[in-house]
CSV table of C-alpha atoms in Angstrom, one decimal:
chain,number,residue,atom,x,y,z
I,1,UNK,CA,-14.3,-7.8,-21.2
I,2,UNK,CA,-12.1,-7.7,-24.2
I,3,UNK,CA,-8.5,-9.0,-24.0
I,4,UNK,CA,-7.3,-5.7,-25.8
I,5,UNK,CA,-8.2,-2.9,-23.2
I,6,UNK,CA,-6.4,-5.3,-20.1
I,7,UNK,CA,-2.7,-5.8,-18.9
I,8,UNK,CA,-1.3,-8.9,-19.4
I,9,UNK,CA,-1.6,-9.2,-15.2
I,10,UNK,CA,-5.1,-8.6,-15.8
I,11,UNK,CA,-5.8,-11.2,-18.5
I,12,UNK,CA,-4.3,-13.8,-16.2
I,13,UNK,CA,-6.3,-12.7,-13.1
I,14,UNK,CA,-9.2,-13.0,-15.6
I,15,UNK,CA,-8.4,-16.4,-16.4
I,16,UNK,CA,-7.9,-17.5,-13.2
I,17,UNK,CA,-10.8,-16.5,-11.3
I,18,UNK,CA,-12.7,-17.3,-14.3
I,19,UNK,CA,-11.6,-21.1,-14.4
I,20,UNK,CA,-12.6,-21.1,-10.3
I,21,UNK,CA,-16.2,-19.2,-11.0
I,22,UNK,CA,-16.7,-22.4,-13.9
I,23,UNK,CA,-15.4,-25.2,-11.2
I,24,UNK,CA,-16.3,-24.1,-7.7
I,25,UNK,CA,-19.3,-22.2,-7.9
I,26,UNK,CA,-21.4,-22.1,-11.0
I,27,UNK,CA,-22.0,-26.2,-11.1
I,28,UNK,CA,-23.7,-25.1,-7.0
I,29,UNK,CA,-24.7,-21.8,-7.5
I,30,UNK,CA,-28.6,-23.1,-7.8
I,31,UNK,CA,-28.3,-25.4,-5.0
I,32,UNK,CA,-26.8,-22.9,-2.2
I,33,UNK,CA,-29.5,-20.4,-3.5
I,34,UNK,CA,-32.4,-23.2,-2.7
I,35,UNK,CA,-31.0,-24.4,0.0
I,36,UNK,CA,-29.5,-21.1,1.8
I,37,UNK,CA,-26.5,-22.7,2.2
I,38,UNK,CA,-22.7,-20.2,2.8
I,39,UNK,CA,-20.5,-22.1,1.3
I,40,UNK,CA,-17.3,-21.0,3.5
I,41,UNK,CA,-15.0,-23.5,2.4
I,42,UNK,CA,-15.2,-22.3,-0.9
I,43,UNK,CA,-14.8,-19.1,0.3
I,44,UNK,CA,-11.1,-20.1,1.9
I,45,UNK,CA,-10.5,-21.7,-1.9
I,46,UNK,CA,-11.0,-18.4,-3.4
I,47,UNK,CA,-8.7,-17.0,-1.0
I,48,UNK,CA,-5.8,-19.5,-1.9
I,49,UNK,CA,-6.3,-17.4,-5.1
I,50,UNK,CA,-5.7,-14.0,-3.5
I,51,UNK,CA,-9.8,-12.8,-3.7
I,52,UNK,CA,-10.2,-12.8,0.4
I,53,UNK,CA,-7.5,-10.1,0.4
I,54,UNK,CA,-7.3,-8.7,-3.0
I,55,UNK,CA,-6.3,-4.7,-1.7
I,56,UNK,CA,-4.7,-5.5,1.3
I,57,UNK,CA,-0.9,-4.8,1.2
I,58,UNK,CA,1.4,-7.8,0.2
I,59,UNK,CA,3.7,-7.7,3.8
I,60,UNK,CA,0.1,-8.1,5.6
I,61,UNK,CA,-0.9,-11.5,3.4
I,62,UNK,CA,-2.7,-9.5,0.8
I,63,UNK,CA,-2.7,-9.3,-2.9
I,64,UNK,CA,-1.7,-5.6,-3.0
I,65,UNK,CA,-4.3,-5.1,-6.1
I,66,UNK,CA,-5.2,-2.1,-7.8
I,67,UNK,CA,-9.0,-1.1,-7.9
I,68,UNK,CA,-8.9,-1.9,-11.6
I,69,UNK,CA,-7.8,-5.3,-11.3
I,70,UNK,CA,-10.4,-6.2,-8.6
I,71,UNK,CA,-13.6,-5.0,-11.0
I,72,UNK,CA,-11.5,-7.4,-13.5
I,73,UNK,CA,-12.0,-10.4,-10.5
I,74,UNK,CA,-14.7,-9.5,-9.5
I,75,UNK,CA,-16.8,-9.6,-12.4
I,76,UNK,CA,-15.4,-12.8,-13.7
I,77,UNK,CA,-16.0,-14.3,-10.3
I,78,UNK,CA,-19.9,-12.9,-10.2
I,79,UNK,CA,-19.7,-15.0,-13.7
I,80,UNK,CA,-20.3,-18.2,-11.5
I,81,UNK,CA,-22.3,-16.8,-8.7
I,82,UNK,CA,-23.3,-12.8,-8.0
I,83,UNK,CA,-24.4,-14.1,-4.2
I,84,UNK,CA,-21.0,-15.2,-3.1
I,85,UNK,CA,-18.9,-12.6,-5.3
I,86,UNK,CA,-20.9,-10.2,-3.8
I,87,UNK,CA,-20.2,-11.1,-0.5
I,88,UNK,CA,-16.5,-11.4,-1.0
I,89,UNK,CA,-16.7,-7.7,-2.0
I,90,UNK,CA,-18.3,-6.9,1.0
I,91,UNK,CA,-15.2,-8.9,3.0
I,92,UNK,CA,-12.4,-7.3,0.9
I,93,UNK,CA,-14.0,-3.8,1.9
I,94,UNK,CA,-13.9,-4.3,5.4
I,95,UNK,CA,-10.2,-5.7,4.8
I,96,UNK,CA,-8.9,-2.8,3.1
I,97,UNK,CA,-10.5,-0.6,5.5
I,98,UNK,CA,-7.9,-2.2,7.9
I,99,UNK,CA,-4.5,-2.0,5.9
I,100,UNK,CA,-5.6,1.6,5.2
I,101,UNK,CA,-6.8,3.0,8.3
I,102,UNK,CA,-5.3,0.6,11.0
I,103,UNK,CA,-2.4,1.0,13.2
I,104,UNK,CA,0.6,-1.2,12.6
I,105,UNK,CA,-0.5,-3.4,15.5
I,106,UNK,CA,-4.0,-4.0,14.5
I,107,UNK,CA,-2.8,-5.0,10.8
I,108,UNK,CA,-0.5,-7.6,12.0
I,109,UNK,CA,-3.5,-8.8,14.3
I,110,UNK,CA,-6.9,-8.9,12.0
I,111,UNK,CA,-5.4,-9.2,8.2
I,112,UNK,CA,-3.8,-12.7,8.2
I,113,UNK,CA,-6.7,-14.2,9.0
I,114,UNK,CA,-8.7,-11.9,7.0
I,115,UNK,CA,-6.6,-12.6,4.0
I,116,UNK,CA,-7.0,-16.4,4.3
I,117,UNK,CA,-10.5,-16.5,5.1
I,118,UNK,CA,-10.1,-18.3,7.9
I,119,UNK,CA,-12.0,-15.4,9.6
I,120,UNK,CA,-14.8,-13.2,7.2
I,121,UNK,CA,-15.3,-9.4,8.2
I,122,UNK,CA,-19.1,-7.9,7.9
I,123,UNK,CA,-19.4,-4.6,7.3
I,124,UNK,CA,-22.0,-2.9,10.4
I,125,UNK,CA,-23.1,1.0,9.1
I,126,UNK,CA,-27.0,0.7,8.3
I,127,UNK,CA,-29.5,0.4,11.1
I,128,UNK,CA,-33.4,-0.3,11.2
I,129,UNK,CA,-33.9,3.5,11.3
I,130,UNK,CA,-31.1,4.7,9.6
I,131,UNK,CA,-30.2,3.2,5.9
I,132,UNK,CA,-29.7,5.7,2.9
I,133,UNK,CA,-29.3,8.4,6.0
I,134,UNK,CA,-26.5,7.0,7.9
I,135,UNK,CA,-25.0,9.4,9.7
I,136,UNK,CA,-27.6,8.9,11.9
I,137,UNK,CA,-26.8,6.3,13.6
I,138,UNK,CA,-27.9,5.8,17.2
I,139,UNK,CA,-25.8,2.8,18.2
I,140,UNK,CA,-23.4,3.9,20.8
I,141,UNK,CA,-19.8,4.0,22.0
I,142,UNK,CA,-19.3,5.2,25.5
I,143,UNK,CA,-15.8,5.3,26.6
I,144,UNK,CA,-15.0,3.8,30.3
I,145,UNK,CA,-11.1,3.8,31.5
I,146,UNK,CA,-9.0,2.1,28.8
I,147,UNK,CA,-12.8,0.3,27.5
I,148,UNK,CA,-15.4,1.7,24.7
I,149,UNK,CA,-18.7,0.6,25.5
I,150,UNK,CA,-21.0,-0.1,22.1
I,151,UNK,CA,-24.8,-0.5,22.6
I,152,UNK,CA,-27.2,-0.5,19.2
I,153,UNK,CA,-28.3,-2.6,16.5
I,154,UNK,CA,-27.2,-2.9,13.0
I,155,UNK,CA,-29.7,-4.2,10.2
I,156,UNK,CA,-29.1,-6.4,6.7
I,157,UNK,CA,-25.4,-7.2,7.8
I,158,UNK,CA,-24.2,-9.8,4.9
I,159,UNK,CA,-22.1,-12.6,6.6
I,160,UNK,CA,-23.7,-11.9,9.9
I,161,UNK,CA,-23.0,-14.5,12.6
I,162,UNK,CA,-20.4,-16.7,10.4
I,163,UNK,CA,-18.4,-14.1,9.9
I,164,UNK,CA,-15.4,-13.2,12.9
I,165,UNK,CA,-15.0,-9.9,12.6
I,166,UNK,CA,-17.3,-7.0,12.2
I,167,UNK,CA,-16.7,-3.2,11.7
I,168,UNK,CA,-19.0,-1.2,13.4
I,169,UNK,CA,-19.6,2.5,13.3
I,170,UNK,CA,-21.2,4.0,16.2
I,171,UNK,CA,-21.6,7.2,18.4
I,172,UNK,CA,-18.6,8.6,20.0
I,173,UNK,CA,-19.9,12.0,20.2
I,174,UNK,CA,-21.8,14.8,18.5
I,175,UNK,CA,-24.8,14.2,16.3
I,176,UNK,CA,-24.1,13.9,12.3
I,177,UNK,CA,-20.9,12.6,10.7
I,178,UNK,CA,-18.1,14.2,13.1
I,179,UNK,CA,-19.9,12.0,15.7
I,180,UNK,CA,-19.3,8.2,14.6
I,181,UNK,CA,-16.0,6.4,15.1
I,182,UNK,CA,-15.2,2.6,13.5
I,183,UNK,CA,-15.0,-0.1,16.3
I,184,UNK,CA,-13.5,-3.7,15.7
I,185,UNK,CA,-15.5,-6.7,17.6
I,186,UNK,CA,-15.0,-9.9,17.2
I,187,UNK,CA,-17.9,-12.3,17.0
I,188,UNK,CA,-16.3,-14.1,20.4
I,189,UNK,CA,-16.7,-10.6,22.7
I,190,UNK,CA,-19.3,-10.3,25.5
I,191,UNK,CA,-22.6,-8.8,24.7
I,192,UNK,CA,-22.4,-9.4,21.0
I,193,UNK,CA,-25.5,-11.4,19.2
I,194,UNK,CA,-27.7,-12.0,16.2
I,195,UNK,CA,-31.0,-11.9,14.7
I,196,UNK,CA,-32.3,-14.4,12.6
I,197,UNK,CA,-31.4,-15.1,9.6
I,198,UNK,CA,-33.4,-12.5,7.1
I,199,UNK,CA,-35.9,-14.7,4.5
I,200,UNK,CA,-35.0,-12.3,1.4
I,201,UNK,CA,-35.8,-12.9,-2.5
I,202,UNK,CA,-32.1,-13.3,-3.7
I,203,UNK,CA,-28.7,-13.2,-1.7
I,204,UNK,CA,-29.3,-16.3,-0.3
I,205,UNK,CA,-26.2,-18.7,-0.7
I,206,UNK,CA,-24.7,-15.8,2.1
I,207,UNK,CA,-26.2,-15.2,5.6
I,208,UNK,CA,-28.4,-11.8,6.3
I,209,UNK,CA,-28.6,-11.2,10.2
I,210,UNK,CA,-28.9,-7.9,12.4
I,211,UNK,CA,-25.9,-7.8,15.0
I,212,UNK,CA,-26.8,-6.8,18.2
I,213,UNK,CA,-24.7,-5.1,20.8
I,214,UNK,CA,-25.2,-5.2,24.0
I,215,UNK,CA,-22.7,-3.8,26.5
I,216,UNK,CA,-19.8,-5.1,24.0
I,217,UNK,CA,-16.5,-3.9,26.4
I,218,UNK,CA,-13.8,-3.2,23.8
I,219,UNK,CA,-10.1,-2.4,24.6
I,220,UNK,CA,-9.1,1.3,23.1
I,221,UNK,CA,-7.1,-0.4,20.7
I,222,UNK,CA,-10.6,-1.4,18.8
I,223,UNK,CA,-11.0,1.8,17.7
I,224,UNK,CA,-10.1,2.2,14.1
I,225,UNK,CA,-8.7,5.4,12.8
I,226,UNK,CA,-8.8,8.3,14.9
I,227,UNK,CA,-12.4,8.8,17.0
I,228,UNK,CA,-15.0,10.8,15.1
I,229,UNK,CA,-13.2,9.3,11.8
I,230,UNK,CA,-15.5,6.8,11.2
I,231,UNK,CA,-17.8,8.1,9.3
I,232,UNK,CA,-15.2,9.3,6.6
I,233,UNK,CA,-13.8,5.9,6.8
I,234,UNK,CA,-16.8,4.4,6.2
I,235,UNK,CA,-17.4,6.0,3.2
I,236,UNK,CA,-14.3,5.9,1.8
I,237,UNK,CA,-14.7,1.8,2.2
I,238,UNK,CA,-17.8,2.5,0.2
I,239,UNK,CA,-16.1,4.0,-2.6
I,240,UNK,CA,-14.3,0.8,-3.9
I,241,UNK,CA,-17.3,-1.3,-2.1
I,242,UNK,CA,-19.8,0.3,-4.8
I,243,UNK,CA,-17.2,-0.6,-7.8
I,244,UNK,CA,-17.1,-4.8,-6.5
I,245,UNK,CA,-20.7,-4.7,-6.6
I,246,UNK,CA,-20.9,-3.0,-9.6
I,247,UNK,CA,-18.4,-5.9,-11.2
I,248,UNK,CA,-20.6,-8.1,-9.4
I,249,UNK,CA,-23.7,-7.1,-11.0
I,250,UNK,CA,-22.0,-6.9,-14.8
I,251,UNK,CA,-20.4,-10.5,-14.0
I,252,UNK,CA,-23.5,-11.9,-13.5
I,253,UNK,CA,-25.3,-10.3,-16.3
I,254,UNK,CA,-22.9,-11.0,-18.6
I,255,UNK,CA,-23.4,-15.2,-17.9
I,256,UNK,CA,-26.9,-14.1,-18.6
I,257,UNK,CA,-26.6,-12.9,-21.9
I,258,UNK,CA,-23.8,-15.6,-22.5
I,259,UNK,CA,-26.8,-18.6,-21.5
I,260,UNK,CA,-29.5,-16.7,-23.3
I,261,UNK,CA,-27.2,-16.7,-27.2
I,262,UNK,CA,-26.5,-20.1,-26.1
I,263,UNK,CA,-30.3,-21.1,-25.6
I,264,UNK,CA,-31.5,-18.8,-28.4
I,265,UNK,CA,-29.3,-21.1,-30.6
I,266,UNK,CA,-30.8,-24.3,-29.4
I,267,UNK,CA,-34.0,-23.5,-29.6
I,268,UNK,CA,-36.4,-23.5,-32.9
I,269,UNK,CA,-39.7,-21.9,-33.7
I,270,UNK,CA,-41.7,-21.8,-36.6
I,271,UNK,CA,-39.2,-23.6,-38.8
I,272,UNK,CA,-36.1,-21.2,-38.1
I,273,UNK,CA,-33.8,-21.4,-35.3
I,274,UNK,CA,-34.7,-18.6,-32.7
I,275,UNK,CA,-31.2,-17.0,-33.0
I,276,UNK,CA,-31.4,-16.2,-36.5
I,277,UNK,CA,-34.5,-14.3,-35.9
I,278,UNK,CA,-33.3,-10.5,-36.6
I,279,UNK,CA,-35.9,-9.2,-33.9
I,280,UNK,CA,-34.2,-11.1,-31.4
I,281,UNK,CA,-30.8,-10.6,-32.1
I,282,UNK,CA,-31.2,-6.8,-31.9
I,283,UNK,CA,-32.2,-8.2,-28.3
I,284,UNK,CA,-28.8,-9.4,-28.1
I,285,UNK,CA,-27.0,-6.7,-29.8
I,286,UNK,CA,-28.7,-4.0,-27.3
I,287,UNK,CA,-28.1,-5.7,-23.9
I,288,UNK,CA,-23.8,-6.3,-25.3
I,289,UNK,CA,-23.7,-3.0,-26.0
I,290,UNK,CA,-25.2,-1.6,-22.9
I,291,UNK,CA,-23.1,-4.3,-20.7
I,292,UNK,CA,-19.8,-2.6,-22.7
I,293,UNK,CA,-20.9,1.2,-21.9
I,294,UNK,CA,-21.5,0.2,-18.4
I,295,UNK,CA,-18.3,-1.8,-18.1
I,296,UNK,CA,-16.3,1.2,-19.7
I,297,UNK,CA,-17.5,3.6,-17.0
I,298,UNK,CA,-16.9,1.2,-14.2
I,299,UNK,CA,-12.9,0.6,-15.4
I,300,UNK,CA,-13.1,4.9,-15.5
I,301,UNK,CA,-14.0,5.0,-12.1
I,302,UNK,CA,-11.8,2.3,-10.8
I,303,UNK,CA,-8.8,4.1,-12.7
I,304,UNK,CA,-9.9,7.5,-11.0
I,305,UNK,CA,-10.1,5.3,-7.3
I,306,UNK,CA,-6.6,4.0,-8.3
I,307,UNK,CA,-5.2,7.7,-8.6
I,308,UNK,CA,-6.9,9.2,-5.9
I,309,UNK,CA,-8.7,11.3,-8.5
I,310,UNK,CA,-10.9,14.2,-6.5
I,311,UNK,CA,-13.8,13.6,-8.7
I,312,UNK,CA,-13.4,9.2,-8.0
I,313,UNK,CA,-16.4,9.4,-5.4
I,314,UNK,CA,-18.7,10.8,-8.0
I,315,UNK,CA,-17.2,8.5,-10.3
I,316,UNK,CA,-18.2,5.4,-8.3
I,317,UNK,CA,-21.5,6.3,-7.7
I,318,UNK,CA,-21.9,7.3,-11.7
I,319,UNK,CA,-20.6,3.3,-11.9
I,320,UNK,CA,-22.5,1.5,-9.3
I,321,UNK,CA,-25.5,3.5,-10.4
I,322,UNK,CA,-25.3,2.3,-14.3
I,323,UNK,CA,-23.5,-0.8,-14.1
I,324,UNK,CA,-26.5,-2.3,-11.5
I,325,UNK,CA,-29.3,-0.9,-13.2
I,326,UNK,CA,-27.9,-2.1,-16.7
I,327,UNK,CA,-27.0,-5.5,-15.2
I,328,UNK,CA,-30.8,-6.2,-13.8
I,329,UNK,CA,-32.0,-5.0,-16.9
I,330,UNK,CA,-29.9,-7.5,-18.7
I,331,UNK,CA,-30.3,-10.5,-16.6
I,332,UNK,CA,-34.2,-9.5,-16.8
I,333,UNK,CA,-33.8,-9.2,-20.7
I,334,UNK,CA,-32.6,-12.5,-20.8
I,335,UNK,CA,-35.1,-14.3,-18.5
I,336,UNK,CA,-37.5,-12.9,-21.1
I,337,UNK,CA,-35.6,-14.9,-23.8
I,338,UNK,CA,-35.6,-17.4,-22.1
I,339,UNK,CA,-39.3,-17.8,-22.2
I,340,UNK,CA,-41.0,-20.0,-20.0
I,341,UNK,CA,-37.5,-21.9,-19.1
I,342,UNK,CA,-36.7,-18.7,-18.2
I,343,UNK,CA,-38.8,-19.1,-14.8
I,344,UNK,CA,-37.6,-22.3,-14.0
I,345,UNK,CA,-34.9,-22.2,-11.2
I,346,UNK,CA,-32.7,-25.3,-13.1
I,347,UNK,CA,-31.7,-22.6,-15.4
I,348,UNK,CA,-30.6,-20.2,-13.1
I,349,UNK,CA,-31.7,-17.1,-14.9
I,350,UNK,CA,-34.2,-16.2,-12.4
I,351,UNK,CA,-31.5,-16.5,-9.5
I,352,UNK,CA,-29.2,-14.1,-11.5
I,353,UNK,CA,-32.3,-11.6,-11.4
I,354,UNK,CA,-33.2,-12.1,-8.1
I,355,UNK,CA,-29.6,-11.5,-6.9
I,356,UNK,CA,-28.9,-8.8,-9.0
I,357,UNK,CA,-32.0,-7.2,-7.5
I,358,UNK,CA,-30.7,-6.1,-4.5
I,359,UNK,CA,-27.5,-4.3,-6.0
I,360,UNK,CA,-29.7,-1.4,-7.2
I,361,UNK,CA,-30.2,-1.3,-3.3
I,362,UNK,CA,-27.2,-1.7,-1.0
I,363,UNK,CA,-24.1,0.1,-0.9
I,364,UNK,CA,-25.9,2.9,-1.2
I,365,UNK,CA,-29.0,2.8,-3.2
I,366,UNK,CA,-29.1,3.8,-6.6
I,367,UNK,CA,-31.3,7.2,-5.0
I,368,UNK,CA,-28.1,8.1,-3.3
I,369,UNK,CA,-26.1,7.5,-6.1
I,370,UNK,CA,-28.0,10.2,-7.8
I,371,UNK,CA,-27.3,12.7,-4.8
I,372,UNK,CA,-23.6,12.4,-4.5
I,373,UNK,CA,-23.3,12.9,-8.2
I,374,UNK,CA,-25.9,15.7,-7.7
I,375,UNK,CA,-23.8,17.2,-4.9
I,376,UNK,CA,-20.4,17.1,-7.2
I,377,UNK,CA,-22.3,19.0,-9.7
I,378,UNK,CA,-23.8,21.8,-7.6
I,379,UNK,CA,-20.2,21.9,-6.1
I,380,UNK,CA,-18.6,22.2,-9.4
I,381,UNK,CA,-21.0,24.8,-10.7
């Protein structure tokens, strides 16, 4: 990112969340990833800095920040570790989906906490037979006096089991989108469980679980949003949930490319110092520009979110789609530059690429990107 195209709030959020990444999670960002370890103190650190709540309105403990300033965060946290800045996009989603679609009462009730971290949201939509199709869902809500009933499974939930609070869509009525309504459990109600923890090939300084539900007996004031608006607010959380992970995925490229000039200019081979090889620097020059084009579509998008721009959920999906492609290319790229050292898990290049992985897959995989910007193009036409 380039001082000259940010705000002067911007620059300092930069900073800031920059300085943590460097102290608080790049020196462990190796070790959690060995040792599958959720750091969740560090997590309540980053929200002393305003990243637990970072769109939540100010009066509910939030940072009240625009879309634009959180892909500025959010990529210079990714900077230190993609794993955990990825998951704290996950946990702001499900925290503005509150401020935004919550009553008065349950704002006051779930977003202190939320903002501080003391409690971490998980996001429930996707479930072993529906993913990339997900208004299909079968887990169910039946309602019983002043009680919803949920029964179902949800599948690849990040923060599953140490997260508090979890925002489940499920089955209120007719088949299809019109059908699903959001639900909020807490990890302390009746009926409410967990798989085991997923073995996956990145992602792993965060916890992967299914939730299970099992005659969870909610009051009516779980319901978030009217019933049969889930689905709508599900993907409307998805929206700004596809521009963190996009950051994410440019945060963690860029430290890539950043470690690769760095090693490049160490290292010597026949007699010349591998950076001044032209060859290689083209290497350089290509994956900088394509990080720059990716991160110049992402602030487009975020500025269209900010706006409410009719065209911002084609927008995201244009982002997420290019920004994680182009940052698992990059991180790949440099892995290759890295040469042999490359592969060695001291260096952390191969975590970057194994984490970065995954964000050509979730929120929507990069597949469904491609249909919703389909659909705004056959709908424009």
């Amino acid at each position: 990112m380039h001082a000259s195209d940010l705000t002067e709030d911007q620059i300092d959020i930069a900073a800031a969340v920059r300085e943590f990444a460097a102290e608080c999670l790049a020196p462990y960002a190796v070790e959690w990833d060995q040792t599958k370890h959720f750091p969740v103190d560090v997590l309540r650190k980053a929200a002393d800095l305003g990243l637990a709540g970072v769109y939540v309105r100010e009066e509910a403990g939030g940072s009240g920040l625009s879309r634009q300033d959180g892909v500025v965060a959010f990529e210079a946290l990714a900077g230190g570790c993609p794993s955990i800045a990825a998951y704290l996009s996950i946990h702001n989603m499900v925290g503005w989906m509150v401020d935004r679609h919550g009553t008065e009462e349950q704002r006051a009730r779930w977003l202190p906490a939320l903002c501080s971290a003391e409690h971490l949201g998980s996001y429930c939509l996707t479930e072993p037979g529906a993913g990339s199709d997900a208004a299909a869902i079968t887990t169910r809500a039946v309602r019983a006096g002043d009680h919803w009933v949920l029964d179902g499974v949800k599948q690849f939930v990040s923060g599953a089991g140490a997260a508090r609070v979890y925002l489940v869509m499920a089955r209120t009525g007719e088949p299809g989108a019109r059908g699903i309504s959001a639900f909020l459990v807490d990890r302390d109600d009746p009926g409410l469980s967990f798989g085991p923890n997923e073995r996956k090939m990145g992602w792993n300084a965060q916890p992967t679980r299914q939730v299970l539900l099992d005659g969870v007996r909610l009051p009516a004031d779980r319901l978030l949003g009217g019933e049969g608006e889930g689905f709508r607010i599900a993907m409307a959380g998805l929206d700004g949930g596809r521009l963190g992970i996009a950051a994410c995925s440019l945060g963690g490229a860029q430290s890539a490319l950043e470690r690769t000039t760095a090693h490049l200019a160490d290292r010597e081979a026949f007699g010349a110092r591998l950076l001044h090889a032209q060859a290689l620097q083209f290497r350089l020059a290509d994956m900088a520009t394509e990080l720059e084009a990716a991160r110049a579509l992402l602030w487009r998008a975020a500025a269209a979110l900010d706006r409410g721009d009719p065209r911002a959920p084609q927008l995201c999906a244009m982002a997420k789609r290019h920004a994680t492609d182009t940052g698992f290319e990059v991180a790949n790229q440099a892995l290759q530059l890295h040469g042999g050292y490359g592969y060695l898990t001291e260096y952390g290049i191969e975590k970057t690429v194994r984490d970065l992985r995954v964000h050509q897959i979730l929120e929507g995989t990069n597949e469904i990107m491609r249909v919703i910007v389909a659909r705004g193009l056959i709908g424009a036409a």
